[in-house]
Tab-separated table of C-alpha atoms and ligand atoms in Angstrom:
chain	number	residue	atom	x	y	z
A	20	UNK	CA	113.370	97.177	39.477
A	21	UNK	CA	115.271	98.044	42.995
A	22	UNK	CA	113.003	97.658	45.905
A	23	UNK	CA	113.726	98.652	49.197
A	24	UNK	CA	112.042	97.568	52.243
A	25	UNK	CA	112.060	100.095	55.367
A	26	UNK	CA	110.248	99.644	58.605
A	27	UNK	CA	109.684	102.285	61.295
A	28	UNK	CA	108.868	101.573	65.050
A	29	UNK	CA	105.812	103.130	67.298
A	30	UNK	CA	108.503	105.999	68.578
A	31	UNK	CA	109.397	106.722	64.932
A	32	UNK	CA	105.729	107.369	63.977
A	33	UNK	CA	104.579	108.679	67.167
A	34	UNK	CA	103.796	112.050	65.958
A	35	UNK	CA	103.619	114.476	63.336
A	36	UNK	CA	107.139	115.694	63.970
A	37	UNK	CA	108.519	112.070	63.765
A	38	UNK	CA	106.826	111.118	60.919
A	39	UNK	CA	108.520	114.018	59.051
A	40	UNK	CA	111.582	112.355	60.204
A	41	UNK	CA	110.490	109.428	58.534
A	42	UNK	CA	109.696	111.026	55.531
A	43	UNK	CA	112.988	112.165	55.024
A	44	UNK	CA	114.314	108.710	55.390
A	45	UNK	CA	111.938	107.514	52.491
A	46	UNK	CA	112.734	110.350	50.103
A	47	UNK	CA	116.524	109.512	50.686
A	48	UNK	CA	115.571	105.904	49.891
A	49	UNK	CA	113.850	107.417	46.857
A	50	UNK	CA	116.452	109.477	45.863
A	51	UNK	CA	119.090	106.428	45.631
A	52	UNK	CA	116.824	105.093	43.097
A	53	UNK	CA	114.727	102.585	44.958
A	54	UNK	CA	111.068	101.901	44.808
A	55	UNK	CA	110.249	101.523	48.421
A	56	UNK	CA	107.800	99.537	50.540
A	57	UNK	CA	107.495	101.322	54.074
A	58	UNK	CA	106.039	99.311	57.044
A	59	UNK	CA	104.707	101.132	59.907
A	60	UNK	CA	103.997	100.002	63.269
A	61	UNK	CA	101.277	101.709	65.410
A	62	UNK	CA	102.299	105.179	66.968
A	63	UNK	CA	103.749	104.053	70.715
A	64	UNK	CA	101.264	103.483	73.293
A	65	UNK	CA	98.459	102.753	70.953
A	66	UNK	CA	98.464	98.989	70.742
A	67	UNK	CA	98.537	98.622	74.638
A	68	UNK	CA	95.690	101.029	74.677
A	69	UNK	CA	93.563	99.000	72.067
A	70	UNK	CA	94.865	95.878	74.455
A	71	UNK	CA	93.702	97.402	77.641
A	72	UNK	CA	89.894	98.624	75.825
A	73	UNK	CA	89.409	94.837	74.959
A	74	UNK	CA	90.251	93.601	78.629
A	75	UNK	CA	87.798	96.623	79.655
A	76	UNK	CA	84.698	94.960	77.670
A	77	UNK	CA	85.130	91.705	77.844
A	78	UNK	CA	86.663	89.171	80.833
A	79	UNK	CA	87.415	86.988	78.100
A	80	UNK	CA	88.171	89.075	74.808
A	81	UNK	CA	87.100	86.950	71.511
A	82	UNK	CA	90.872	86.561	69.655
A	83	UNK	CA	89.602	87.278	66.513
A	84	UNK	CA	87.699	90.263	67.471
A	85	UNK	CA	90.899	91.340	69.586
A	86	UNK	CA	92.844	91.289	66.191
A	87	UNK	CA	90.336	92.937	64.241
A	88	UNK	CA	90.450	95.905	66.997
A	89	UNK	CA	94.361	95.798	67.729
A	90	UNK	CA	95.329	96.177	63.986
A	91	UNK	CA	93.421	99.531	63.808
A	92	UNK	CA	96.627	100.910	65.288
A	93	UNK	CA	98.958	100.538	61.869
A	94	UNK	CA	95.990	101.638	59.970
A	95	UNK	CA	95.831	105.105	61.446
A	96	UNK	CA	100.076	105.293	61.154
A	97	UNK	CA	99.535	104.292	57.317
A	98	UNK	CA	96.682	106.581	56.250
A	99	UNK	CA	98.329	109.534	57.893
A	100	UNK	CA	101.766	109.155	56.723
A	101	UNK	CA	100.542	108.521	53.277
A	102	UNK	CA	99.215	111.466	53.411
A	103	UNK	CA	102.431	113.306	54.268
A	104	UNK	CA	104.188	111.623	51.027
A	105	UNK	CA	101.481	112.892	48.852
A	106	UNK	CA	101.997	116.612	50.610
A	107	UNK	CA	105.401	116.220	49.043
A	108	UNK	CA	104.444	115.128	45.810
A	109	UNK	CA	105.440	111.058	46.271
A	110	UNK	CA	103.262	108.724	44.271
A	111	UNK	CA	102.034	106.708	47.173
A	112	UNK	CA	99.180	104.593	48.671
A	113	UNK	CA	98.760	102.602	51.695
A	114	UNK	CA	98.073	98.689	52.186
A	115	UNK	CA	96.365	96.917	54.714
A	116	UNK	CA	97.520	93.153	55.165
A	117	UNK	CA	94.320	91.812	53.213
A	118	UNK	CA	94.769	94.250	50.854
A	119	UNK	CA	98.169	92.825	49.722
A	120	UNK	CA	97.187	90.098	50.434
A	121	UNK	CA	99.393	88.803	53.354
A	122	UNK	CA	98.119	85.696	54.078
A	123	UNK	CA	98.681	83.977	57.610
A	124	UNK	CA	97.172	80.880	59.309
A	125	UNK	CA	94.590	81.411	61.784
A	126	UNK	CA	96.257	81.365	65.138
A	127	UNK	CA	94.574	84.797	65.917
A	128	UNK	CA	97.126	86.923	68.164
A	129	UNK	CA	100.213	84.948	67.016
A	130	UNK	CA	99.409	84.344	63.653
A	131	UNK	CA	102.350	82.986	61.003
A	132	UNK	CA	102.604	84.270	57.375
A	133	UNK	CA	102.125	81.265	54.897
A	134	UNK	CA	101.564	83.579	51.401
A	135	UNK	CA	102.562	87.055	49.912
A	136	UNK	CA	101.266	88.214	46.910
A	137	UNK	CA	104.510	89.315	45.664
A	138	UNK	CA	103.425	89.803	41.852
A	139	UNK	CA	100.320	92.299	42.865
A	140	UNK	CA	102.959	94.429	45.051
A	141	UNK	CA	105.369	94.459	42.110
A	142	UNK	CA	102.506	95.661	39.810
A	143	UNK	CA	101.216	97.967	42.386
A	144	UNK	CA	104.752	99.689	42.277
A	145	UNK	CA	104.820	100.022	38.316
A	146	UNK	CA	102.135	102.589	39.534
A	147	UNK	CA	102.995	104.090	42.713
A	148	UNK	CA	106.785	104.768	44.008
A	149	UNK	CA	105.956	104.178	47.537
A	150	UNK	CA	103.443	101.429	49.137
A	151	UNK	CA	103.002	102.314	52.658
A	152	UNK	CA	102.017	98.667	54.267
A	153	UNK	CA	100.638	98.355	57.916
A	154	UNK	CA	102.735	96.166	59.744
A	155	UNK	CA	101.628	93.148	62.282
A	156	UNK	CA	98.866	92.319	60.288
A	157	UNK	CA	97.701	89.548	57.990
A	158	UNK	CA	94.529	88.013	57.098
A	159	UNK	CA	93.374	84.232	56.930
A	160	UNK	CA	92.564	82.691	53.655
A	161	UNK	CA	88.936	83.072	53.810
A	162	UNK	CA	89.407	86.910	54.537
A	163	UNK	CA	89.782	87.098	58.290
A	164	UNK	CA	92.193	89.489	60.048
A	165	UNK	CA	94.786	88.561	61.960
A	166	UNK	CA	98.202	89.758	63.679
A	167	UNK	CA	101.269	88.361	64.243
A	168	UNK	CA	102.190	88.804	67.972
A	169	UNK	CA	103.765	91.702	69.773
A	170	UNK	CA	106.454	93.495	68.130
A	171	UNK	CA	105.033	91.597	64.788
A	172	UNK	CA	105.928	94.530	62.318
A	173	UNK	CA	109.637	93.720	62.180
A	174	UNK	CA	108.475	90.399	60.628
A	175	UNK	CA	106.045	91.535	58.308
A	176	UNK	CA	108.934	93.985	56.995
A	177	UNK	CA	111.333	90.840	56.793
A	178	UNK	CA	108.906	88.926	55.326
A	179	UNK	CA	108.153	91.404	52.641
A	180	UNK	CA	112.010	92.417	51.945
A	181	UNK	CA	112.160	88.283	51.448
A	182	UNK	CA	109.123	88.045	48.974
A	183	UNK	CA	110.452	91.425	47.105
A	184	UNK	CA	114.231	90.635	46.646
A	185	UNK	CA	115.041	93.918	48.959
A	186	UNK	CA	118.749	94.094	49.109
A	187	UNK	CA	118.090	94.939	52.376
A	188	UNK	CA	115.552	95.398	54.793
A	189	UNK	CA	116.155	98.518	57.070
A	190	UNK	CA	114.497	98.212	60.596
A	191	UNK	CA	114.351	102.161	61.915
A	192	UNK	CA	114.254	102.453	65.679
A	193	UNK	CA	115.022	104.714	68.801
A	194	UNK	CA	118.603	103.158	69.187
A	195	UNK	CA	121.087	103.413	67.115
A	196	UNK	CA	121.811	99.695	66.420
A	197	UNK	CA	122.476	96.710	68.450
A	198	UNK	CA	124.944	96.579	71.740
A	199	UNK	CA	127.144	94.342	73.075
A	200	UNK	CA	125.002	94.361	75.937
A	201	UNK	CA	122.472	96.762	77.662
A	202	UNK	CA	124.017	100.261	77.988
A	203	UNK	CA	121.585	101.062	80.899
A	204	UNK	CA	123.391	98.457	83.092
A	205	UNK	CA	127.090	98.864	81.464
A	206	UNK	CA	128.667	102.281	80.427
A	207	UNK	CA	131.042	100.536	78.358
A	208	UNK	CA	128.847	98.789	75.663
A	209	UNK	CA	129.654	99.268	72.240
A	210	UNK	CA	127.312	99.495	68.950
A	211	UNK	CA	128.015	96.267	66.842
A	212	UNK	CA	128.654	97.089	63.092
A	213	UNK	CA	127.623	93.092	62.357
A	214	UNK	CA	125.824	90.640	63.866
A	215	UNK	CA	125.416	86.958	62.700
A	216	UNK	CA	121.814	85.943	62.771
A	217	UNK	CA	122.248	83.185	65.607
A	218	UNK	CA	123.728	85.773	67.708
A	219	UNK	CA	120.883	88.146	67.394
A	220	UNK	CA	118.521	85.028	67.697
A	221	UNK	CA	120.073	84.225	70.914
A	222	UNK	CA	120.244	87.865	72.122
A	223	UNK	CA	116.741	88.454	70.945
A	224	UNK	CA	115.312	85.348	73.075
A	225	UNK	CA	117.357	86.931	76.080
A	226	UNK	CA	115.374	89.885	76.230
A	227	UNK	CA	117.310	92.183	73.770
A	228	UNK	CA	114.470	93.877	72.519
A	229	UNK	CA	115.566	95.469	69.475
A	230	UNK	CA	114.000	92.929	67.074
A	231	UNK	CA	110.965	90.388	66.782
A	232	UNK	CA	112.581	86.937	67.169
A	233	UNK	CA	110.323	85.803	64.588
A	234	UNK	CA	111.644	88.363	62.283
A	235	UNK	CA	115.354	87.174	62.537
A	236	UNK	CA	114.162	83.610	61.797
A	237	UNK	CA	112.821	84.759	58.711
A	238	UNK	CA	115.783	86.600	57.915
A	239	UNK	CA	118.257	83.747	58.647
A	240	UNK	CA	116.029	81.221	56.407
A	241	UNK	CA	115.652	83.677	53.531
A	242	UNK	CA	119.034	85.383	53.777
A	243	UNK	CA	117.634	88.758	54.034
A	244	UNK	CA	120.172	91.356	55.415
A	245	UNK	CA	118.612	93.431	58.087
A	246	UNK	CA	120.049	96.566	59.110
A	247	UNK	CA	118.876	98.032	62.417
A	248	UNK	CA	119.157	101.818	62.822
A	249	UNK	CA	117.794	105.062	64.295
A	250	UNK	CA	115.233	107.296	62.613
A	251	UNK	CA	116.753	110.269	64.550
A	252	UNK	CA	120.258	109.665	63.190
A	253	UNK	CA	122.590	109.209	60.055
A	254	UNK	CA	124.486	106.039	61.833
A	255	UNK	CA	124.672	103.141	59.793
A	256	UNK	CA	123.469	100.944	62.397
A	257	UNK	CA	124.052	97.292	63.093
A	258	UNK	CA	123.770	94.760	60.056
A	259	UNK	CA	122.310	91.475	60.905
A	260	UNK	CA	123.652	89.404	58.757
A	261	UNK	CA	125.237	85.727	57.698
A	262	UNK	CA	128.177	84.607	59.860
A	263	UNK	CA	131.381	84.855	58.411
A	264	UNK	CA	135.285	84.487	59.938
A	265	UNK	CA	135.775	88.301	60.755
A	266	UNK	CA	133.080	87.088	63.645
A	267	UNK	CA	134.220	84.244	64.367
A	268	UNK	CA	137.451	85.626	65.266
A	269	UNK	CA	135.540	87.452	68.495
A	270	UNK	CA	134.994	84.721	71.342
A	271	UNK	CA	132.070	86.506	72.416
A	272	UNK	CA	130.166	89.013	70.515
A	273	UNK	CA	127.603	89.926	73.099
A	274	UNK	CA	126.190	89.381	76.833
A	275	UNK	CA	122.756	89.198	77.592
A	276	UNK	CA	120.699	88.623	80.702
A	277	UNK	CA	116.914	88.039	81.730
A	278	UNK	CA	115.343	89.059	84.972
A	279	UNK	CA	112.223	87.349	84.485
A	280	UNK	CA	112.962	83.933	85.841
A	281	UNK	CA	111.879	81.795	88.294
A	282	UNK	CA	113.791	78.534	89.672
A	283	UNK	CA	111.491	75.067	90.655
A	284	UNK	CA	113.372	72.415	92.328
A	285	UNK	CA	111.800	68.985	93.001
A	286	UNK	CA	113.772	67.012	95.672
A	287	UNK	CA	114.232	63.310	96.009
A	288	UNK	CA	112.448	62.437	93.026
A	289	UNK	CA	112.898	58.393	92.125
A	290	UNK	CA	115.198	57.486	89.482
A	291	UNK	CA	113.487	55.889	86.977
A	292	UNK	CA	112.193	55.874	83.007
A	293	UNK	CA	109.643	58.246	82.644
A	294	UNK	CA	110.147	61.029	85.394
A	295	UNK	CA	111.171	63.592	83.174
A	296	UNK	CA	108.161	63.184	81.109
A	297	UNK	CA	105.440	63.081	84.138
A	298	UNK	CA	107.077	66.268	85.269
A	299	UNK	CA	107.674	68.348	82.079
A	300	UNK	CA	104.810	66.819	79.846
A	301	UNK	CA	101.732	68.498	81.981
A	302	UNK	CA	103.684	72.033	82.002
A	303	UNK	CA	104.217	71.995	78.080
A	304	UNK	CA	100.193	71.012	77.946
A	305	UNK	CA	99.591	73.923	79.814
A	306	UNK	CA	101.697	76.122	77.472
A	307	UNK	CA	104.262	76.914	80.143
A	308	UNK	CA	107.612	77.256	78.655
A	309	UNK	CA	110.179	75.841	80.723
A	310	UNK	CA	113.855	77.336	80.112
A	311	UNK	CA	117.009	75.934	81.705
A	312	UNK	CA	116.606	71.973	82.910
A	313	UNK	CA	119.345	70.413	85.269
A	314	UNK	CA	119.079	66.978	86.810
A	315	UNK	CA	121.552	65.803	89.305
A	316	UNK	CA	122.795	62.537	88.890
A	317	UNK	CA	121.456	59.675	91.281
A	318	UNK	CA	122.179	59.314	95.144
A	319	UNK	CA	120.143	56.161	96.286
A	320	UNK	CA	118.121	55.808	93.433
A	321	UNK	CA	116.710	59.637	93.909
A	322	UNK	CA	117.778	62.771	92.132
A	323	UNK	CA	116.466	66.297	92.149
A	324	UNK	CA	115.302	68.223	89.268
A	325	UNK	CA	115.563	71.659	88.624
A	326	UNK	CA	114.054	74.165	86.110
A	327	UNK	CA	113.362	77.653	85.180
A	328	UNK	CA	110.086	79.231	84.214
A	329	UNK	CA	109.071	82.754	83.576
A	330	UNK	CA	107.733	84.846	86.501
A	331	UNK	CA	104.429	85.164	85.162
A	332	UNK	CA	104.108	81.207	85.052
A	333	UNK	CA	105.550	80.426	88.259
A	334	UNK	CA	101.772	79.786	90.373
A	335	UNK	CA	100.555	77.918	87.690
A	336	UNK	CA	103.919	75.631	87.585
A	337	UNK	CA	103.903	74.940	91.116
A	338	UNK	CA	100.031	73.922	91.447
A	339	UNK	CA	101.071	71.467	88.465
A	340	UNK	CA	104.354	70.451	90.682
A	341	UNK	CA	102.628	70.269	93.540
A	342	UNK	CA	100.388	67.277	91.920
A	343	UNK	CA	103.236	65.741	90.022
A	344	UNK	CA	105.197	65.545	93.231
A	345	UNK	CA	102.631	63.573	94.613
A	346	UNK	CA	102.140	61.101	91.813
A	347	UNK	CA	105.827	60.594	91.294
A	348	UNK	CA	106.858	60.476	94.733
A	349	UNK	CA	109.014	63.307	94.901
A	350	UNK	CA	110.021	64.575	98.634
A	351	UNK	CA	109.044	68.521	98.087
A	352	UNK	CA	108.682	71.359	95.695
A	353	UNK	CA	110.936	74.469	96.693
A	354	UNK	CA	111.045	77.744	94.335
A	355	UNK	CA	113.106	80.739	94.218
A	356	UNK	CA	112.200	84.017	92.520
A	357	UNK	CA	115.044	86.105	93.052
A	358	UNK	CA	117.471	84.700	90.576
A	359	UNK	CA	118.162	85.746	87.001
A	360	UNK	CA	120.185	84.426	83.853
A	361	UNK	CA	123.108	85.961	82.294
A	362	UNK	CA	124.388	84.867	79.003
A	363	UNK	CA	127.922	85.104	76.635
A	364	UNK	CA	126.844	84.996	72.875
A	365	UNK	CA	129.000	84.466	70.307
A	366	UNK	CA	129.742	81.833	66.937
A	367	UNK	CA	133.278	82.054	67.693
A	368	UNK	CA	132.899	79.697	70.656
A	369	UNK	CA	132.441	77.214	68.042
A	370	UNK	CA	136.150	76.780	67.296
A	371	UNK	CA	137.515	78.062	70.852
A	372	UNK	CA	137.586	76.125	73.870
A	373	UNK	CA	138.102	77.598	77.697
A	374	UNK	CA	135.548	80.281	77.146
A	375	UNK	CA	132.915	78.672	79.699
A	376	UNK	CA	136.077	78.373	81.945
A	377	UNK	CA	137.175	82.010	81.751
A	378	UNK	CA	133.562	83.295	82.112
A	379	UNK	CA	133.233	80.716	85.666
A	380	UNK	CA	136.909	82.059	86.782
A	381	UNK	CA	135.642	85.974	86.496
A	382	UNK	CA	132.730	85.465	88.333
A	383	UNK	CA	134.211	83.385	90.919
A	384	UNK	CA	136.573	86.421	91.566
A	385	UNK	CA	134.216	88.624	92.348
A	386	UNK	CA	132.275	86.103	94.761
A	387	UNK	CA	129.343	85.468	92.714
A	388	UNK	CA	127.913	82.167	93.219
A	389	UNK	CA	126.422	80.357	90.135
A	390	UNK	CA	123.190	78.192	90.788
A	391	UNK	CA	123.033	76.698	87.061
A	392	UNK	CA	125.040	76.601	84.089
A	393	UNK	CA	123.845	75.299	80.443
A	394	UNK	CA	125.770	75.799	77.206
A	395	UNK	CA	125.201	75.566	73.680
A	396	UNK	CA	127.350	75.849	70.491
A	397	UNK	CA	127.428	79.429	70.727
A	398	UNK	CA	126.083	80.398	74.144
A	399	UNK	CA	126.942	80.035	78.010
A	400	UNK	CA	124.146	80.990	80.327
A	401	UNK	CA	124.458	80.786	84.601
A	402	UNK	CA	121.445	81.313	86.640
A	403	UNK	CA	122.793	84.030	89.677
A	404	UNK	CA	121.106	85.431	92.297
A	405	UNK	CA	119.143	88.744	90.649
A	406	UNK	CA	121.128	91.114	92.887
A	407	UNK	CA	124.377	90.158	91.234
A	408	UNK	CA	123.113	90.661	87.521
A	409	UNK	CA	124.554	94.133	86.756
A	410	UNK	CA	127.788	93.085	88.358
A	411	UNK	CA	127.840	90.021	86.341
A	412	UNK	CA	127.116	91.568	83.008
A	413	UNK	CA	129.765	94.189	83.569
A	414	UNK	CA	132.489	91.459	84.786
A	415	UNK	CA	131.940	89.210	81.525
A	416	UNK	CA	131.646	92.365	78.925
A	417	UNK	CA	134.725	93.414	80.493
A	418	UNK	CA	136.367	89.638	80.830
A	419	UNK	CA	135.976	89.338	76.862
A	420	UNK	CA	137.113	92.445	75.778
A	421	UNK	CA	133.938	93.558	74.311
A	422	UNK	CA	134.811	97.489	75.288
A	423	UNK	CA	137.557	97.287	72.910
A	424	UNK	CA	137.092	98.733	69.957
A	425	UNK	CA	138.651	96.009	67.809
A	426	UNK	CA	137.330	97.426	64.284
B	5	LIG	N1	102.006	97.545	67.016
B	5	LIG	C1	102.305	96.090	67.377
B	5	LIG	C2	102.988	96.198	68.747
B	5	LIG	O1	102.868	97.336	69.598
B	5	LIG	C3	103.416	95.673	66.638
B	5	LIG	C4	104.844	96.291	66.249
B	5	LIG	O2	104.752	97.519	66.754
B	5	LIG	O3	105.726	95.612	65.960
B	5	LIG	O4	102.970	95.300	69.203
B	6	MG	MG1	109.382	96.698	67.808
């Protein structure tokens, strides 16, 4: 049995007209001889509307009940879409998470998939040609409804593709693929034909919001090729797949940026063992994610520690740091919210040196001051003043020749 998994996001199922476009894609998949599993999101705006309702009803909405509430968005989509398929004479039925079942842990609001009953799905595919599955939701072992976190329908789709051995998982959205950078700020941004899982992970975590990050982790782990493409065109989109030598030939594949950064510095921290733990322990206890970290070399037994957090976590971070600073004897805590980070990403960096130097030289030429730097095997990240982000993205995009069509 040849099975194809297709997933359609909120803008693709927003109204009847869009859903008819979706039906065309599904019919085309059937015509190619596939049995189909179609995963749908809630119609655009619906999940936000439901979450706002929860906040209106309760100051501290119960997490488990929130999942019962927000999962209804997808239920509406799959029922309506299955009606459309049946009107076209297709043997189809809808399936909610608990009907599969798509089993998860009980971390409501961001549950993880632990098991999918693929035998049951295969049996259903003997009887039906299309199974229309509610994305974003699952259920615990004792039958309570869960959701997988915002954007989680991508993960539902990739998990189903892995469980069913789908040749490819097609993720349909309102853009025609993954771009070398944000086309809204760089007019020469180019759609990529292929991108490696690891590059995509870095891009997603930098806020290239095309795919749910967990779906990419899943795809990488189970080697599911994922094709990001548009519901509204016939473009083949971008294939997210395993790295190969043609990808390595490129130094840099994409430039990502993130304006959701705030910088915090503790001055004159005693340079003794246990200080970093004293600073970052209390932050992680409160669930604050720390991004970049830099510690200077010590002068007179003292050093500075600088790190960045998401802007929404800044106030909480500063409150925690005031206490930490007093405890460890730091002289002061300063912060800056007008910062942003820009990253150059590419698996090709593994085998080439000098990429960082080229990036720094290009930025220097434009007079952009670099506040912090961090590097990994396939990524160089710099923190700069927010007002230079667009310029920095364009410079790096140009420096690494991303606007040339090398294919
Ligand atoms: N409807 C959910 C959300 O808006 C899940 C998804 O669309 O992927 O986050
Ligand atoms: Mg999405």
